[in-house]
Amino acid sequence: MDKVELNELLRQVAEGSISPEAAALQLKTAPIREVGEYAKVDMHRGIRQGVPEVIYGSGKTREHILGIAKTMLENGQKTVLVTRISEETADFVREGLGGTPLDYNALARTAVIGEKPVPTGVGTVVVATGGTSDIPVAEEAAITAEVLGNRVTRLYDVGVSGIHRLLSHMDEIMSARCIVAVAGMEGALPSVIGGLADCPVIAVPTSVGYGASLGGIAALLSMLNSCASGVSVVNIDNGFGAGYMASMINHLK
Amino acid sequence: MDKVELNELLRQVAEGSISPEAAALQLKTAPIREVGEYAKVDMHRGIRQGVPEVIYGSGKTREHILGIAKTMLENGQKTVLVTRISEETADFVREGLGGTPLDYNALARTAVIGEKPVPTGVGTVVVATGGTSDIPVAEEAAITAEVLGNRVTRLYDVGVSGIHRLLSHMDEIMSARCIVAVAGMEGALPSVIGGLADCPVIAVPTSVGYGASLGGIAALLSMLNSCASGVSVVNIDNGFGAGYMASMINHLK
Amino acid sequence: MDKVELNELLRQVAEGSISPEAAALQLKTAPIREVGEYAKVDMHRGIRQGVPEVIYGSGKTREHILGIAKTMLENGQKTVLVTRISEETADFVREGLGGTPLDYNALARTAVIGEKPVPTGVGTVVVATGGTSDIPVAEEAAITAEVLGNRVTRLYDVGVSGIHRLLSHMDEIMSARCIVAVAGMEGALPSVIGGLADCPVIAVPTSVGYGASLGGIAALLSMLNSCASGVSVVNIDNGFGAGYMASMINHLK
Amino acid sequence: MDKVELNELLRQVAEGSISPEAAALQLKTAPIREVGEYAKVDMHRGIRQGVPEVIYGSGKTREHILGIAKTMLENGQKTVLVTRISEETADFVREGLGGTPLDYNALARTAVIGEKPVPTGVGTVVVATGGTSDIPVAEEAAITAEVLGNRVTRLYDVGVSGIHRLLSHMDEIMSARCIVAVAGMEGALPSVIGGLADCPVIAVPTSVGYGASLGGIAALLSMLNSCASGVSVVNIDNGFGAGYMASMINHLK
Amino acid sequence: MDKVELNELLRQVAEGSISPEAAALQLKTAPIREVGEYAKVDMHRGIRQGVPEVIYGSGKTREHILGIAKTMLENGQKTVLVTRISEETADFVREGLGGTPLDYNALARTAVIGEKPVPTGVGTVVVATGGTSDIPVAEEAAITAEVLGNRVTRLYDVGVSGIHRLLSHMDEIMSARCIVAVAGMEGALPSVIGGLADCPVIAVPTSVGYGASLGGIAALLSMLNSCASGVSVVNIDNGFGAGYMASMINHLK
Amino acid sequence: MDKVELNELLRQVAEGSISPEAAALQLKTAPIREVGEYAKVDMHRGIRQGVPEVIYGSGKTREHILGIAKTMLENGQKTVLVTRISEETADFVREGLGGTPLDYNALARTAVIGEKPVPTGVGTVVVATGGTSDIPVAEEAAITAEVLGNRVTRLYDVGVSGIHRLLSHMDEIMSARCIVAVAGMEGALPSVIGGLADCPVIAVPTSVGYGASLGGIAALLSMLNSCASGVSVVNIDNGFGAGYMASMINHLK
Amino acid sequence: MDKVELNELLRQVAEGSISPEAAALQLKTAPIREVGEYAKVDMHRGIRQGVPEVIYGSGKTREHILGIAKTMLENGQKTVLVTRISEETADFVREGLGGTPLDYNALARTAVIGEKPVPTGVGTVVVATGGTSDIPVAEEAAITAEVLGNRVTRLYDVGVSGIHRLLSHMDEIMSARCIVAVAGMEGALPSVIGGLADCPVIAVPTSVGYGASLGGIAALLSMLNSCASGVSVVNIDNGFGAGYMASMINHLK
Amino acid sequence: MDKVELNELLRQVAEGSISPEAAALQLKTAPIREVGEYAKVDMHRGIRQGVPEVIYGSGKTREHILGIAKTMLENGQKTVLVTRISEETADFVREGLGGTPLDYNALARTAVIGEKPVPTGVGTVVVATGGTSDIPVAEEAAITAEVLGNRVTRLYDVGVSGIHRLLSHMDEIMSARCIVAVAGMEGALPSVIGGLADCPVIAVPTSVGYGASLGGIAALLSMLNSCASGVSVVNIDNGFGAGYMASMINHLK
């Protein structure tokens, strides 16, 4: 299904000659391509949802990642983001791809294959962290948002136990269109930011901490119980999910 | 601080004669009013954030709720939403308010005081539930969104164990600007909707269930682990939080 | 006790000259053989239950596994399945067995010793997974079912966040006699399959995921709370248990 | 869609003039009927799956239960099972139904509306409990199985701390086609039965116990970790789910 | 043992004619008095530790509380604090005591028997809460501190989601000798106060909240993981414990 | 089976004409008597194990308790202990039993039917509690031990936060043959007693406490982690289990 | 303090010239010897409690273990048991001890230093396991009991999923004076043994298992909820604790 | 801002020409210095709070630690404490610092950079442990307190299962100004010390233990439920937090 077919289908929906459900299902079903026996790649998601494809690297062999990436690129995808990928695997994939560039970030453990998109989001996404140790998760969020076409401002090490560090950045906070607040330990950052900001806040608990942090559960619970309005939460260490959600919000027009 | 003062302040920021931080703090600090000794009400939030005020009713006496509501109305607030309020308390508050109308919803356990705002949101917020028992939480979300100026479409009892019930509503899902997906028990609804929709999904776990549902923890964990992108989560039974977040997203321009 | 003795015993039960309890106990008690001091192997289980023997490899030394397997083969067992066995141990056992063939599967970490049985099950067992990372557990289930005499259809990477991938396999789902649904993260696959299929569904949570997946607990809770009827659950990552249960169901006549 | 239409549809599938997926979806989608705004009842499930309809009573008002039951009966359903229903609600529903008989069981908290089906299952379903306090959950399972067309044998108070009570019922155990094993506290019954029986065992943990039983979590974990093969588990106190699964297995031919 | 005996004992320690351990044990052991069979009251604790006696009312009958209080007063105690006591029990005790005054606080559920001590603490104890619903626990802390001889400043409803409410009370915070920070839900208040203040902060999680607050566990974990230095934590809702600790710190010279 | 038959059986075992297993099973199997359909009572347990019968009252109707008690008495049992029984039910049972005396203890919620046995244990069982609120559980243990033929010494309110209260009872502790240590909250009592005593200590956690006591889980974990040797643990609030175990130990000769 | 002094002290207690508490404390306090700065070794425990000394090896350096063992031996201890010690450390200690023999058991990870005592216990301690993987914990229990002077019978791999394996050992079970029942996974062994045996049963959960076994928590909970009387529980994998308790019970006269 | 400026600011506050809030904020905001992009160091905390700076080493690269330490020293800090630092990293930092001395403690895993301060605290801080394995955490607390200017007395291996070891140190306990009580396993030490001492007790649970110690959760819960007054708790293994809090208390005048 190419763009012409896509437009024809949408015209039929507009005319009422095909129901929206039927069209949606047609759209969804058509472009699945099986990669070996191990994956079913959805080739039109980029077109449908306006986003580059993403490969969640964890639990996949390097051959699998390469195979999926190749299939994506061969089907017209211009940018592929791989998350949770080691440097060794990234090197293997880069080599296997031939000439297509691959940009590896050791902190975020992400690889960006192909060209970086120009920002298409409406405003700016702020990514803030409580401490220095939360930066890897924050970078996963920031790079995800950038690859998905957003301008990103980073505010790192502005945790609530030194509240003046956060207050000295009120202008970035007040002018953001969406804020990703990343924190481990007590996870209080999103509550304070949520009370200060006027835009949606995506809270990301991290597994930073020890003892009663329970691998990030303490921060997660703290964020779910935030008494600030306009805060929602993603999984522990899920920088990608927060960056994706932030991008989705920042592209609403 | 009235609108004139507000504009003057903002002009100074634009000129650079006052820093954004200082202005923000001034804006935040000024209008706090103490109600008795038990509450500190922030009077300019409506103006600043463009939203009616909300009183979280749980754990407050009926006298406290009435006192806070009165103070808000006297300071110019046109609409006040009270959540988690019993019918008896709502009756008490209605009487105490004199002529101001109060609309009580027994299912959602909400009271809307004053006039209902006209929709100002950009698109439509869809509120969906997995089962019939999730409706009270969903109604809290829907009424919150409506009071905050959003058009709301309700899709109830479309849980994933009868997937055709959900698929027959693909048009509402595809045309939403934000979806609130409410589910108890296995909490799988947001994952399926997240895979079908192209807009942000706010997942609300409910305490519906028994045994290993652990009062909603099972649904909460399920939603946090959603493999669909564009899904974030609020606290168990937190219909208000989801409705508020959805409204914030739906008002982005 | 050979087949002749077995038949004689059963004839006595039918005549009433021996009570069923006494016969059952006689049947159960007789054929236990001690292997070293470390194991008590039940030699007639294959005859009684019509299934090849299984050795759970985890926590046993390679000498133990070899010793138990040898004892089984010497007592007439034709096929022995070893689960959770490393490639090194499998090599050691193969060598120690002399000529008996041993087929190792690195993904499922299983070894099949002896001849593979021909399918004796009534219908087909479908093994489905939510994602690519769930495949090792699914393969343990699939190989177990195959070794126990079942035809197996594999449907991998059909998770609920892309529901069309699952819907495009409705014919396999509708024609299965038993379905093993394997999923990590939010664990929603069994609920959706349970709502589509008309046969028993065995749900297998996997430890795939991170953070709030809690090593598979999130998926486990999700599956236990499934609102679809006809779904039951085994332990996290217990592919063997699911394959065994599916085989038992598929052999009912 | 009546039987004639159904047969026509299936003929087309056999000819290949309609794909199985399309037919399945057609079958599933057509007969949903909305009851008020609160429920979406699936009218052809009885025909498709050969089972009476079930209403999960918990969390529904008595008016809702009556409304759903009426709609089911008006659409040709001959038997309706309501679970988790109080005696008062059952009386209310009985009165509202006019002449249709309703049989209430106070122990199991179930109501059977309409005629009881004759047994259609292949063999016998055994329902066993560890103690006297587990009987309510066991009765929910037994009645569910009976309503779904199964012969049921009850073995109550045969817990593992007095193993001879269980061993004296070896004949019932050995001749069952499926066993539902219900136990609270340490939840060991399914493991012992699973080792004795040659048929599938559905384990049901109950919330019977105190302290470290954690409302049934101890029994649930125990059952999930059963070292007997051929055991799978449903939610705590989920007698209905176990009875339904047992019936499904007992109807396989 | 009266004051004279006490001084004689201490003199012997100073001379070296009795070891400190022996003296301490003698001091501790002597004044235990059995009240009925149900309690062992330590009569010299007031003298030794310089504090009024406290009766933890929960789980004691009203006769027990009265009996213990009477024994204390008869042995020279001038002030007795009863915590977690209902109004009915307080009335019963007041009557039973004859003329000794009893002051009941319905919010904190405390009764102060006898005369209120004059402040003897060095500085001021600040008791702060995140929200209005945390006030009962805070009052238990404040009254405990007052009964133990401390000046107390109350700062209620200064939660972190409206950080300006807290910042407008910087002078009280900076001039405190010890701060009790009481918060439910996300429990972030102690972290922010700990970062602002220069004195010890006692954090009290409350059971205020719902869903993922887990009865105060979320706030408790948050506080234990505080990244502010100088914060320690007491049990959920343990206002008494925090007030006692604060008093102990405030009396250090 | 009476004593004569029993002796004959044992003689055969001694001669080798019957295997010990067979005799044991015969002994165990014979005397089960079904009471209604709801219970299977084991009539020779008293003879075999030398102990009165016990009925766990929780979750049984008063008719069931009466029925089981009657059957026991009719079969020669002289003493029956009922635990977890309300005063109303005890009155009902007393009336139903005709002349047999029933002694109800409101604190322990136990009923002793029939004659109290004379002490047959070798030494003394000490039952100690940390606080006053732990007494009901301790009384269940003490009465159980007394009914089973033991002399019991009670040491109540000797918790570790006032260690001198415990040390002043060293003689009772040193001369006990078995100690039951009952404590809620931090559950430290068994560790201290275990370090002081030279006999087995049975630790009983209680659900006394609030907040992070988690209904007794904190005390349970504390006791399981005791660094004193010679301490083992029973379920939360399981006074009966501890008293039974203590009696078993105290009757060893 | 030697035996003569010990006897003199006890004579004074008998005369009443010294209180039992004072004597006990004197007895306990005297023989503590500090080893370096890192340990306080109690030298008379062997005399007082009639048992060899034990060193818990985990978390101690090999130098510490050697130092403590040497001090013990120099003070007259004839046998020292070290638990949780690696083979390397055991070799180091053996060398450092000079001529004193050290017997290392690789399975149990124990070292016995000095001479093995002759059995002094009254009867036999049975140590049973559910499976082969539980043997290391069982061996720690068995060796502990042997070192403390008990005859031990081992019954390994007699788990409840093959109940006939256990029943064929009824004579060992019926003739034990104390039974240690070791099991992982569902942890049901102690319940079944507790119902069969007439002596105290010490239950030891092991961390054997995966997924929902939660590192032994499932087995622990199962054992705590055992409905058999006469069962108490020690910590997960605590073979030493169970062996010690069993020895204490077996030495009661 | 130097001391002169600081004094001028405080004079203005005293005059009323600047509000305390504004001054506090000015004080807090001014001296933040960004180190690279990864940290925001607060340069005046030493002056404001009278304490040396601390770097939490965990989760920071050695370059980061060196960078932050250098910035601190360059801005006039005389002593810097680094916690949770490996010996390799400490060597790297020592080298990078040039001549400034760095004292590494392998047990506590701390590095003290620069000169050690003379004791300025009012009294003595006692640091006690239950066992030998708790010493690393205790040393972190002790060194922290020493670096912050306190005299520290160490009481190691005085756990409650040998209560006489603790009682023989009553003089240190009675003369302390603040006690840090460190314990793993059952965590009972703070309760016993809290009952003996008249000063604040800071309880530190450690992760020492296995099985049901749950990585220190058991000790943590035990301490939170302490029935001794004057005990508060910090995170598991948080020796630094306890030492800091103790120092703060010991410096109150």
Coordinates of C-alpha atoms in Angstrom, one line a residue, chain F residues 138-232:
Chain F
A138 CA -1.1 -15.6 74.4
E139 CA -4.2 -16.8 76.2
E140 CA -5.1 -19.0 73.2
A141 CA -1.7 -20.6 73.5
A142 CA -1.9 -21.0 77.3
I143 CA -5.3 -22.5 77.3
T144 CA -4.4 -24.8 74.4
A145 CA -1.4 -26.0 76.4
E146 CA -3.4 -26.4 79.6
V147 CA -6.1 -28.4 77.8
L148 CA -3.4 -30.6 76.3
G149 CA -2.1 -31.4 79.8
N150 CA 0.6 -28.8 80.7
R151 CA 1.4 -26.6 83.6
V152 CA 1.6 -23.0 82.2
T153 CA 3.4 -19.9 83.6
R154 CA 2.2 -16.6 82.2
L155 CA 4.7 -13.7 81.8
Y156 CA 2.8 -10.8 80.3
D157 CA 4.0 -7.3 79.3
V158 CA 7.7 -8.0 79.4
G159 CA 8.6 -6.4 76.0
V160 CA 12.2 -5.6 75.0
S161 CA 11.9 -1.8 75.2
G162 CA 12.0 -2.2 79.0
I163 CA 14.4 -5.1 79.2
H164 CA 14.5 -5.0 83.1
R165 CA 10.9 -6.3 83.2
L166 CA 12.1 -9.4 81.4
L167 CA 15.4 -9.8 83.3
S168 CA 13.5 -9.8 86.6
H169 CA 11.9 -13.1 85.5
M170 CA 15.1 -15.0 84.8
D171 CA 14.2 -17.9 87.1
E172 CA 10.9 -18.6 85.2
I173 CA 12.7 -18.4 81.9
M174 CA 15.7 -20.6 83.0
S175 CA 13.4 -23.3 84.5
A176 CA 11.0 -23.6 81.5
R177 CA 10.9 -26.7 79.4
C178 CA 9.5 -24.8 76.4
I179 CA 8.7 -21.1 76.0
V180 CA 6.0 -19.5 73.8
A181 CA 7.0 -15.9 73.1
V182 CA 4.2 -13.8 71.7
A183 CA 4.8 -10.3 70.3
G184 CA 3.5 -7.8 67.8
M185 CA 5.0 -4.6 66.5
E186 CA 8.8 -5.2 66.2
G187 CA 8.6 -8.8 67.4
A188 CA 11.9 -8.8 69.2
L189 CA 10.9 -10.7 72.3
P190 CA 11.7 -14.2 71.0
S191 CA 15.3 -13.2 70.0
V192 CA 16.0 -11.9 73.5
I193 CA 14.4 -14.8 75.2
G194 CA 16.1 -17.2 72.8
G195 CA 19.5 -15.8 73.9
L196 CA 18.6 -16.1 77.6
A197 CA 16.9 -19.5 77.7
D198 CA 18.3 -23.0 77.2
C199 CA 15.0 -24.6 75.9
P200 CA 13.1 -24.4 72.6
V201 CA 11.3 -21.1 72.0
I202 CA 8.2 -21.0 69.8
A203 CA 7.7 -17.5 68.5
V204 CA 4.2 -16.2 67.7
P205 CA 3.9 -12.9 65.9
T206 CA 0.7 -11.0 66.5
S207 CA -1.2 -8.6 64.3
V208 CA -1.0 -5.9 67.1
G209 CA 0.4 -2.7 65.6
Y210 CA -0.4 -0.3 62.8
G211 CA 1.1 1.2 59.7
A212 CA 4.4 -0.6 58.8
S213 CA 3.5 -3.5 61.1
L214 CA 1.5 -4.7 58.0
G215 CA -0.9 -6.8 60.1
G216 CA 1.9 -8.7 61.8
I217 CA 4.2 -9.2 58.9
A218 CA 6.9 -7.0 60.5
A219 CA 6.9 -9.2 63.6
L220 CA 6.8 -12.4 61.6
L221 CA 9.8 -11.4 59.5
S222 CA 11.6 -10.2 62.6
M223 CA 11.1 -13.6 64.3
L224 CA 12.1 -15.6 61.2
N225 CA 15.4 -13.6 61.1
S226 CA 16.1 -14.1 64.8
C227 CA 19.8 -14.5 65.3
A228 CA 19.2 -16.5 68.5
S229 CA 19.4 -20.3 68.1
G230 CA 16.5 -22.5 69.1
V231 CA 13.7 -20.3 67.9
S232 CA 11.0 -21.4 65.4

